[in-house]
Amino acid sequence: MKEIELKNENKIPALGLGTSGLKGKECTEVVKQALELGYRHLDTADMYGNHQAIARALNETDIDRDQLFITSKIQSQDLEYKQLFKSAARLLTELDLKYFDLLLIHWPNPDIPVEESLKAMQELKADGRAINIGVSNFTIPLLKEALDAYPDLITVNQVEFHPTLYQKELLDFAFKNDVILTAYSPLAQGEVFNNSVLKVLGEKYDKTPAQLALRWLIEKNIAAIPRASSKEHLKNNLDVFDWNFPVEAAREMELLDQNNRLIDPGYPDFD
Ligand SMILES: NC(=O)c1ccc[n+]([C@@H]2O[C@H](COP(=O)([O-])OP(=O)(O)OC[C@H]3O[C@@H](n4cnc5c(N)ncnc54)[C@H](OP(=O)(O)O)[C@@H]3O)[C@@H](O)[C@H]2O)c1
């Protein structure tokens, strides 16, 4: 599996399993299956309500902890300094882990200065409870504010990114500042399967639209965290590394952007 190097020289596996919407027994079974197939990077969040289900899967595997990369996220209402420690401690207990590989601010909160949250997160990093720190859903101005306050701390910005939402400016800004993007909803929540260009390219090169979308991201050094619930989908999404990405497909996919944002609660102002 390809890994992407972060500014602190740690690495993030380029493909992970998104787990929003997966809960209880189904979540445990899907995570176990994913680990058996070779997934090592799991993406969760307090908000998904599945930490304990993921912990059950992790406790049943004999994969060494240092081979796994587990990301979770602090909810925006828990970003005040003291509350952030409480939240992080609860999340670790729920996950039955000693540390997060990556801890993110799930969503910026306009009422809590980002420096305050990052100060707490830096302390969590210093005492080993988080190996890497990042943010999610940060626009260029918000990312700039975070980087101005803690230039070395922010390694990742997890944002919606797929061929029909090609956030090139944000990607360029992140690249210049040594921040890696992780693409959430990399399959546009299933919309890639109805995209006529991706369907034609898929048939031509014997790849699924999911495989093309994921490889398009990975070629840009963006990590991707597709959610999948069946073995077939899990396998299909993992099989994106050992083939040549056709130049023509890459070229055509550059033209698919429609600013097609699927998740937009109003803050921050994405446009
Ligand atoms: N930071 C944030 O604010 C944020 C926001 C949204 C999402 N996320 C993260 O990003 C992850 C992924 O995003 P998402 O769940 O919104 O959408 P997504 O990964 O773009 O799409 C998931 C959908 O695609 C289907 N699918 C997956 N692989 C497939 C394949 N090979 N063939 C056919 N269908 C396939 C899934 O169906 P099945 O389930 O039936 O396999 C599911 O319906 C989330 O789970 C979460 O971890 C983060």
Tab-separated table of C-alpha atoms and ligand atoms in Angstrom:
chain	number	residue	atom	x	y	z
A	1	MET	CA	0.000	0.000	0.000
A	2	LYS	CA	1.317	3.423	-0.924
A	3	GLU	CA	1.977	5.728	2.013
A	4	ILE	CA	2.121	9.512	1.970
A	5	GLU	CA	4.782	11.282	3.974
A	6	LEU	CA	3.684	14.021	6.353
A	7	LYS	CA	5.785	17.092	7.209
A	8	ASN	CA	6.937	15.429	10.437
A	9	GLU	CA	8.177	12.442	8.370
A	10	ASN	CA	5.462	10.137	9.701
A	11	LYS	CA	3.406	8.396	7.041
A	12	ILE	CA	-0.293	8.000	6.334
A	13	PRO	CA	-1.541	5.061	4.218
A	14	ALA	CA	-2.914	6.533	0.996
A	15	LEU	CA	-6.127	4.535	1.254
A	16	GLY	CA	-8.262	4.127	4.344
A	17	LEU	CA	-11.721	2.923	5.241
A	18	GLY	CA	-14.317	5.609	5.946
A	19	THR	CA	-16.758	4.468	8.597
A	20	SER	CA	-19.491	7.094	8.839
A	21	GLY	CA	-22.879	5.400	8.757
A	22	LEU	CA	-21.425	2.077	9.909
A	23	LYS	CA	-22.566	1.130	13.391
A	24	GLY	CA	-22.825	-1.786	15.810
A	25	LYS	CA	-22.311	-5.340	14.556
A	26	GLU	CA	-22.241	-4.294	10.918
A	27	CYS	CA	-19.413	-1.862	11.624
A	28	THR	CA	-17.412	-4.478	13.554
A	29	GLU	CA	-17.829	-7.009	10.745
A	30	VAL	CA	-16.933	-4.538	7.977
A	31	VAL	CA	-13.818	-3.361	9.833
A	32	LYS	CA	-12.729	-6.953	10.499
A	33	GLN	CA	-13.197	-7.807	6.838
A	34	ALA	CA	-11.319	-4.671	5.766
A	35	LEU	CA	-8.379	-5.528	8.026
A	36	GLU	CA	-8.317	-9.082	6.645
A	37	LEU	CA	-8.218	-7.694	3.109
A	38	GLY	CA	-5.263	-5.439	3.930
A	39	TYR	CA	-6.729	-2.110	5.049
A	40	ARG	CA	-4.604	-0.555	7.782
A	41	HIS	CA	-6.028	2.964	7.879
A	42	LEU	CA	-9.419	3.568	9.515
A	43	ASP	CA	-11.258	6.869	9.647
A	44	THR	CA	-13.798	7.488	12.387
A	45	ALA	CA	-15.141	10.393	14.455
A	46	ASP	CA	-16.928	10.985	17.737
A	47	MET	CA	-19.930	11.961	15.660
A	48	TYR	CA	-20.183	8.552	13.937
A	49	GLY	CA	-21.011	6.757	17.196
A	50	ASN	CA	-19.000	3.683	16.219
A	51	HIS	CA	-15.811	3.817	18.310
A	52	GLN	CA	-16.806	0.836	20.429
A	53	ALA	CA	-17.792	-1.196	17.392
A	54	ILE	CA	-14.383	-0.428	15.849
A	55	ALA	CA	-12.652	-1.309	19.134
A	56	ARG	CA	-14.293	-4.755	19.041
A	57	ALA	CA	-12.858	-5.356	15.570
A	58	LEU	CA	-9.409	-4.098	16.604
A	59	ASN	CA	-9.424	-6.305	19.676
A	60	GLU	CA	-10.145	-9.355	17.559
A	61	THR	CA	-7.271	-8.805	15.150
A	62	ASP	CA	-3.678	-9.812	15.753
A	63	ILE	CA	-2.288	-7.012	13.602
A	64	ASP	CA	0.331	-5.086	15.568
A	65	ARG	CA	-0.838	-1.699	16.769
A	66	ASP	CA	2.064	0.017	15.025
A	67	GLN	CA	0.848	-1.348	11.679
A	68	LEU	CA	-2.495	0.442	12.058
A	69	PHE	CA	-3.360	4.076	11.375
A	70	ILE	CA	-6.453	5.222	13.272
A	71	THR	CA	-7.925	8.680	12.766
A	72	SER	CA	-10.639	10.201	14.908
A	73	LYS	CA	-12.102	13.672	15.226
A	74	ILE	CA	-13.139	16.049	17.989
A	75	GLN	CA	-16.619	17.507	17.515
A	76	SER	CA	-16.866	21.256	17.050
A	77	GLN	CA	-18.709	21.758	20.374
A	78	ASP	CA	-15.785	20.149	22.238
A	79	LEU	CA	-13.009	22.424	20.994
A	80	GLU	CA	-12.649	24.592	24.102
A	81	TYR	CA	-9.255	23.892	25.763
A	82	LYS	CA	-10.343	21.839	28.795
A	83	GLN	CA	-13.252	20.161	27.047
A	84	LEU	CA	-10.962	18.984	24.261
A	85	PHE	CA	-8.867	16.939	26.727
A	86	LYS	CA	-12.018	15.379	28.188
A	87	SER	CA	-13.311	14.533	24.751
A	88	ALA	CA	-9.975	13.052	23.598
A	89	ALA	CA	-9.765	10.899	26.744
A	90	ARG	CA	-13.305	9.600	26.229
A	91	LEU	CA	-12.623	8.826	22.568
A	92	LEU	CA	-9.489	6.854	23.445
A	93	THR	CA	-11.422	4.890	26.081
A	94	GLU	CA	-14.191	4.131	23.589
A	95	LEU	CA	-11.662	3.022	20.985
A	96	ASP	CA	-9.686	1.109	23.632
A	97	LEU	CA	-6.511	2.741	22.335
A	98	LYS	CA	-3.607	4.501	24.022
A	99	TYR	CA	-3.115	6.931	21.172
A	100	PHE	CA	-4.618	8.236	17.940
A	101	ASP	CA	-2.429	8.099	14.850
A	102	LEU	CA	-4.204	11.227	13.708
A	103	LEU	CA	-6.492	13.481	15.699
A	104	LEU	CA	-8.491	16.100	13.813
A	105	ILE	CA	-10.696	19.055	14.565
A	106	HIS	CA	-13.819	17.687	12.862
A	107	TRP	CA	-15.331	20.997	11.981
A	108	PRO	CA	-14.162	24.564	12.780
A	109	ASN	CA	-16.148	26.413	15.429
A	110	PRO	CA	-16.503	30.182	14.813
A	111	ASP	CA	-16.936	30.770	18.565
A	112	ILE	CA	-13.708	29.113	19.732
A	113	PRO	CA	-10.336	30.495	18.603
A	114	VAL	CA	-8.488	27.783	16.714
A	115	GLU	CA	-5.267	28.537	18.681
A	116	GLU	CA	-7.047	27.442	21.849
A	117	SER	CA	-7.950	24.040	20.424
A	118	LEU	CA	-4.548	23.608	18.813
A	119	LYS	CA	-2.795	24.374	22.094
A	120	ALA	CA	-4.640	21.430	23.666
A	121	MET	CA	-3.924	19.232	20.654
A	122	GLN	CA	-0.242	20.096	20.766
A	123	GLU	CA	-0.193	18.951	24.389
A	124	LEU	CA	-1.910	15.697	23.439
A	125	LYS	CA	0.810	15.193	20.861
A	126	ALA	CA	3.559	16.034	23.336
A	127	ASP	CA	2.351	13.439	25.828
A	128	GLY	CA	1.949	10.745	23.168
A	129	ARG	CA	-1.830	10.523	23.012
A	130	ALA	CA	-1.840	11.743	19.408
A	131	ILE	CA	0.962	11.001	16.976
A	132	ASN	CA	-0.225	13.455	14.338
A	133	ILE	CA	-2.560	16.431	14.470
A	134	GLY	CA	-4.739	17.914	11.776
A	135	VAL	CA	-7.931	19.692	10.882
A	136	SER	CA	-10.954	18.971	8.753
A	137	ASN	CA	-13.232	21.167	6.686
A	138	PHE	CA	-10.796	24.083	6.852
A	139	THR	CA	-10.895	26.569	3.990
A	140	ILE	CA	-7.735	28.393	2.846
A	141	PRO	CA	-8.242	31.358	5.258
A	142	LEU	CA	-8.929	29.029	8.197
A	143	LEU	CA	-6.003	26.796	7.352
A	144	LYS	CA	-3.797	29.867	7.099
A	145	GLU	CA	-4.932	30.997	10.542
A	146	ALA	CA	-4.178	27.563	12.009
A	147	LEU	CA	-0.780	27.393	10.303
A	148	ASP	CA	0.122	30.899	11.446
A	149	ALA	CA	-0.509	29.838	15.031
A	150	TYR	CA	1.041	26.341	14.862
A	151	PRO	CA	3.066	25.986	11.650
A	152	ASP	CA	4.617	22.617	12.470
A	153	LEU	CA	1.623	20.985	14.092
A	154	ILE	CA	-0.911	20.817	11.272
A	155	THR	CA	-0.103	17.870	9.010
A	156	VAL	CA	-3.468	17.080	7.405
A	157	ASN	CA	-6.653	18.808	6.282
A	158	GLN	CA	-9.478	16.326	5.643
A	159	VAL	CA	-11.930	17.795	3.148
A	160	GLU	CA	-14.525	16.770	0.610
A	161	PHE	CA	-12.650	16.061	-2.620
A	162	HIS	CA	-13.626	14.003	-5.668
A	163	PRO	CA	-13.505	14.460	-9.448
A	164	THR	CA	-16.642	16.639	-9.455
A	165	LEU	CA	-15.327	18.748	-6.551
A	166	TYR	CA	-11.736	19.409	-7.581
A	167	GLN	CA	-10.479	21.880	-4.976
A	168	LYS	CA	-7.343	22.815	-6.841
A	169	GLU	CA	-6.669	26.106	-5.061
A	170	LEU	CA	-6.926	24.454	-1.664
A	171	LEU	CA	-4.705	21.605	-2.835
A	172	ASP	CA	-2.070	24.065	-4.107
A	173	PHE	CA	-2.187	26.039	-0.855
A	174	ALA	CA	-1.869	22.840	1.195
A	175	PHE	CA	1.029	21.646	-0.953
A	176	LYS	CA	2.889	24.952	-0.508
A	177	ASN	CA	2.477	24.652	3.238
A	178	ASP	CA	3.403	20.986	3.463
A	179	VAL	CA	-0.082	19.915	4.499
A	180	ILE	CA	-1.505	16.686	3.086
A	181	LEU	CA	-5.147	16.553	2.075
A	182	THR	CA	-7.311	13.557	2.881
A	183	ALA	CA	-10.315	13.276	0.572
A	184	TYR	CA	-13.593	12.453	2.232
A	185	SER	CA	-16.579	11.335	0.185
A	186	PRO	CA	-14.013	10.437	-2.509
A	187	LEU	CA	-16.705	8.575	-4.462
A	188	ALA	CA	-19.030	11.588	-4.212
A	189	GLN	CA	-21.205	9.379	-1.994
A	190	GLY	CA	-21.802	7.021	-4.893
A	191	GLU	CA	-22.389	9.681	-7.572
A	192	VAL	CA	-19.223	8.650	-9.435
A	193	PHE	CA	-21.097	5.554	-10.576
A	194	ASN	CA	-23.554	7.695	-12.544
A	195	ASN	CA	-20.920	9.915	-14.116
A	196	SER	CA	-21.013	9.235	-17.850
A	197	VAL	CA	-17.327	10.099	-18.452
A	198	LEU	CA	-16.182	7.823	-15.640
A	199	LYS	CA	-18.465	5.050	-16.902
A	200	VAL	CA	-16.985	5.255	-20.413
A	201	LEU	CA	-13.396	5.433	-19.085
A	202	GLY	CA	-14.139	2.543	-16.733
A	203	GLU	CA	-15.377	0.347	-19.564
A	204	LYS	CA	-12.440	1.297	-21.771
A	205	TYR	CA	-9.803	0.475	-19.143
A	206	ASP	CA	-11.681	-2.256	-17.293
A	207	LYS	CA	-11.789	-0.310	-14.040
A	208	THR	CA	-14.732	0.789	-11.939
A	209	PRO	CA	-15.538	4.516	-11.566
A	210	ALA	CA	-14.547	4.085	-7.895
A	211	GLN	CA	-11.107	2.806	-8.848
A	212	LEU	CA	-10.583	5.680	-11.279
A	213	ALA	CA	-11.713	8.291	-8.748
A	214	LEU	CA	-9.503	6.866	-5.992
A	215	ARG	CA	-6.449	6.549	-8.208
A	216	TRP	CA	-6.981	10.103	-9.509
A	217	LEU	CA	-6.735	11.319	-5.901
A	218	ILE	CA	-3.791	9.142	-4.953
A	219	GLU	CA	-1.845	10.324	-8.011
A	220	LYS	CA	-2.197	13.825	-6.572
A	221	ASN	CA	-0.722	12.660	-3.267
A	222	ILE	CA	-4.131	12.937	-1.624
A	223	ALA	CA	-5.138	10.200	0.823
A	224	ALA	CA	-8.644	8.789	0.256
A	225	ILE	CA	-11.062	7.228	2.715
A	226	PRO	CA	-13.955	5.640	0.782
A	227	ARG	CA	-16.682	4.029	2.834
A	228	ALA	CA	-17.711	0.546	1.759
A	229	SER	CA	-19.853	-2.078	3.417
A	230	SER	CA	-19.523	-5.167	1.238
A	231	LYS	CA	-16.493	-7.362	0.652
A	232	GLU	CA	-16.782	-6.721	-3.063
A	233	HIS	CA	-16.641	-2.938	-2.626
A	234	LEU	CA	-13.861	-3.135	-0.024
A	235	LYS	CA	-11.748	-5.251	-2.381
A	236	ASN	CA	-12.492	-3.125	-5.409
A	237	ASN	CA	-11.431	0.065	-3.639
A	238	LEU	CA	-8.216	-1.466	-2.358
A	239	ASP	CA	-7.208	-2.593	-5.836
A	240	VAL	CA	-6.058	0.822	-7.034
A	241	PHE	CA	-2.296	0.575	-6.845
A	242	ASP	CA	-0.898	-2.154	-9.079
A	243	TRP	CA	-1.865	-0.899	-12.536
A	244	ASN	CA	-0.903	1.993	-14.739
A	245	PHE	CA	-3.193	4.991	-14.542
A	246	PRO	CA	-3.919	5.814	-18.196
A	247	VAL	CA	-2.729	9.306	-19.101
A	248	GLU	CA	-5.879	9.868	-21.130
A	249	ALA	CA	-8.092	8.998	-18.142
A	250	ALA	CA	-6.138	11.386	-15.931
A	251	ARG	CA	-6.482	14.129	-18.534
A	252	GLU	CA	-10.228	13.677	-18.954
A	253	MET	CA	-10.795	13.521	-15.223
A	254	GLU	CA	-9.171	16.925	-14.768
A	255	LEU	CA	-12.200	18.335	-16.611
A	256	LEU	CA	-14.962	16.844	-14.459
A	257	ASP	CA	-15.095	19.546	-11.791
A	258	GLN	CA	-18.573	20.998	-11.240
A	259	ASN	CA	-17.977	22.478	-7.788
A	260	ASN	CA	-20.319	19.682	-6.730
A	261	ARG	CA	-20.158	20.094	-2.943
A	262	LEU	CA	-22.275	17.495	-1.166
A	263	ILE	CA	-21.640	18.531	2.451
A	264	ASP	CA	-22.178	22.205	3.227
A	265	PRO	CA	-23.859	23.200	6.487
A	266	GLY	CA	-23.244	26.934	5.886
A	267	TYR	CA	-20.099	27.452	7.966
A	268	PRO	CA	-17.342	27.873	6.964
A	269	ASP	CA	-18.078	29.787	3.801
A	270	PHE	CA	-16.693	27.384	1.213
A	271	ASP	CA	-17.081	29.642	-1.813
B	1	LIG	N1	-14.502	15.082	7.922
B	1	LIG	C1	-15.746	15.134	7.560
B	1	LIG	O1	-16.471	16.135	7.839
B	1	LIG	C2	-16.334	14.002	6.783
B	1	LIG	C3	-17.569	14.188	6.118
B	1	LIG	C4	-18.068	13.117	5.375
B	1	LIG	C5	-17.379	11.919	5.315
B	1	LIG	N2	-16.198	11.755	6.002
B	1	LIG	C6	-15.428	10.476	5.960
B	1	LIG	O2	-15.293	10.069	4.594
B	1	LIG	C7	-15.787	8.736	4.442
B	1	LIG	C8	-16.279	8.471	3.034
B	1	LIG	O3	-17.271	9.403	2.653
B	1	LIG	P1	-18.801	9.014	2.403
B	1	LIG	O4	-19.155	7.859	3.260
B	1	LIG	O5	-19.570	10.290	2.562
B	1	LIG	O6	-18.925	8.671	0.856
B	1	LIG	P2	-18.086	7.865	-0.262
B	1	LIG	O7	-16.985	7.090	0.344
B	1	LIG	O8	-17.776	8.838	-1.318
B	1	LIG	O9	-19.195	6.888	-0.869
B	1	LIG	C9	-19.737	5.829	-0.132
B	1	LIG	C10	-20.784	5.131	-0.989
B	1	LIG	O10	-20.152	4.495	-2.105
B	1	LIG	C11	-20.505	3.113	-2.132
B	1	LIG	N3	-19.342	2.358	-2.598
B	1	LIG	C12	-18.117	2.300	-2.027
B	1	LIG	N4	-17.270	1.571	-2.777
B	1	LIG	C13	-17.972	1.137	-3.842
B	1	LIG	C14	-17.632	0.336	-4.954
B	1	LIG	N5	-16.397	-0.137	-5.145
B	1	LIG	N6	-18.613	0.068	-5.867
B	1	LIG	C15	-19.868	0.556	-5.706
B	1	LIG	N7	-20.242	1.336	-4.664
B	1	LIG	C16	-19.299	1.619	-3.728
B	1	LIG	C17	-20.864	2.756	-0.712
B	1	LIG	O11	-21.764	1.677	-0.726
B	1	LIG	P3	-21.692	0.469	0.337
B	1	LIG	O12	-21.662	1.095	1.698
B	1	LIG	O13	-22.942	-0.276	0.026
B	1	LIG	O14	-20.454	-0.326	0.046
B	1	LIG	C18	-21.510	4.046	-0.228
B	1	LIG	O15	-22.852	4.101	-0.620
B	1	LIG	C19	-16.841	8.654	5.531
B	1	LIG	O16	-17.227	7.323	5.796
B	1	LIG	C20	-16.149	9.330	6.676
B	1	LIG	O17	-15.207	8.451	7.268
B	1	LIG	C21	-15.664	12.792	6.709
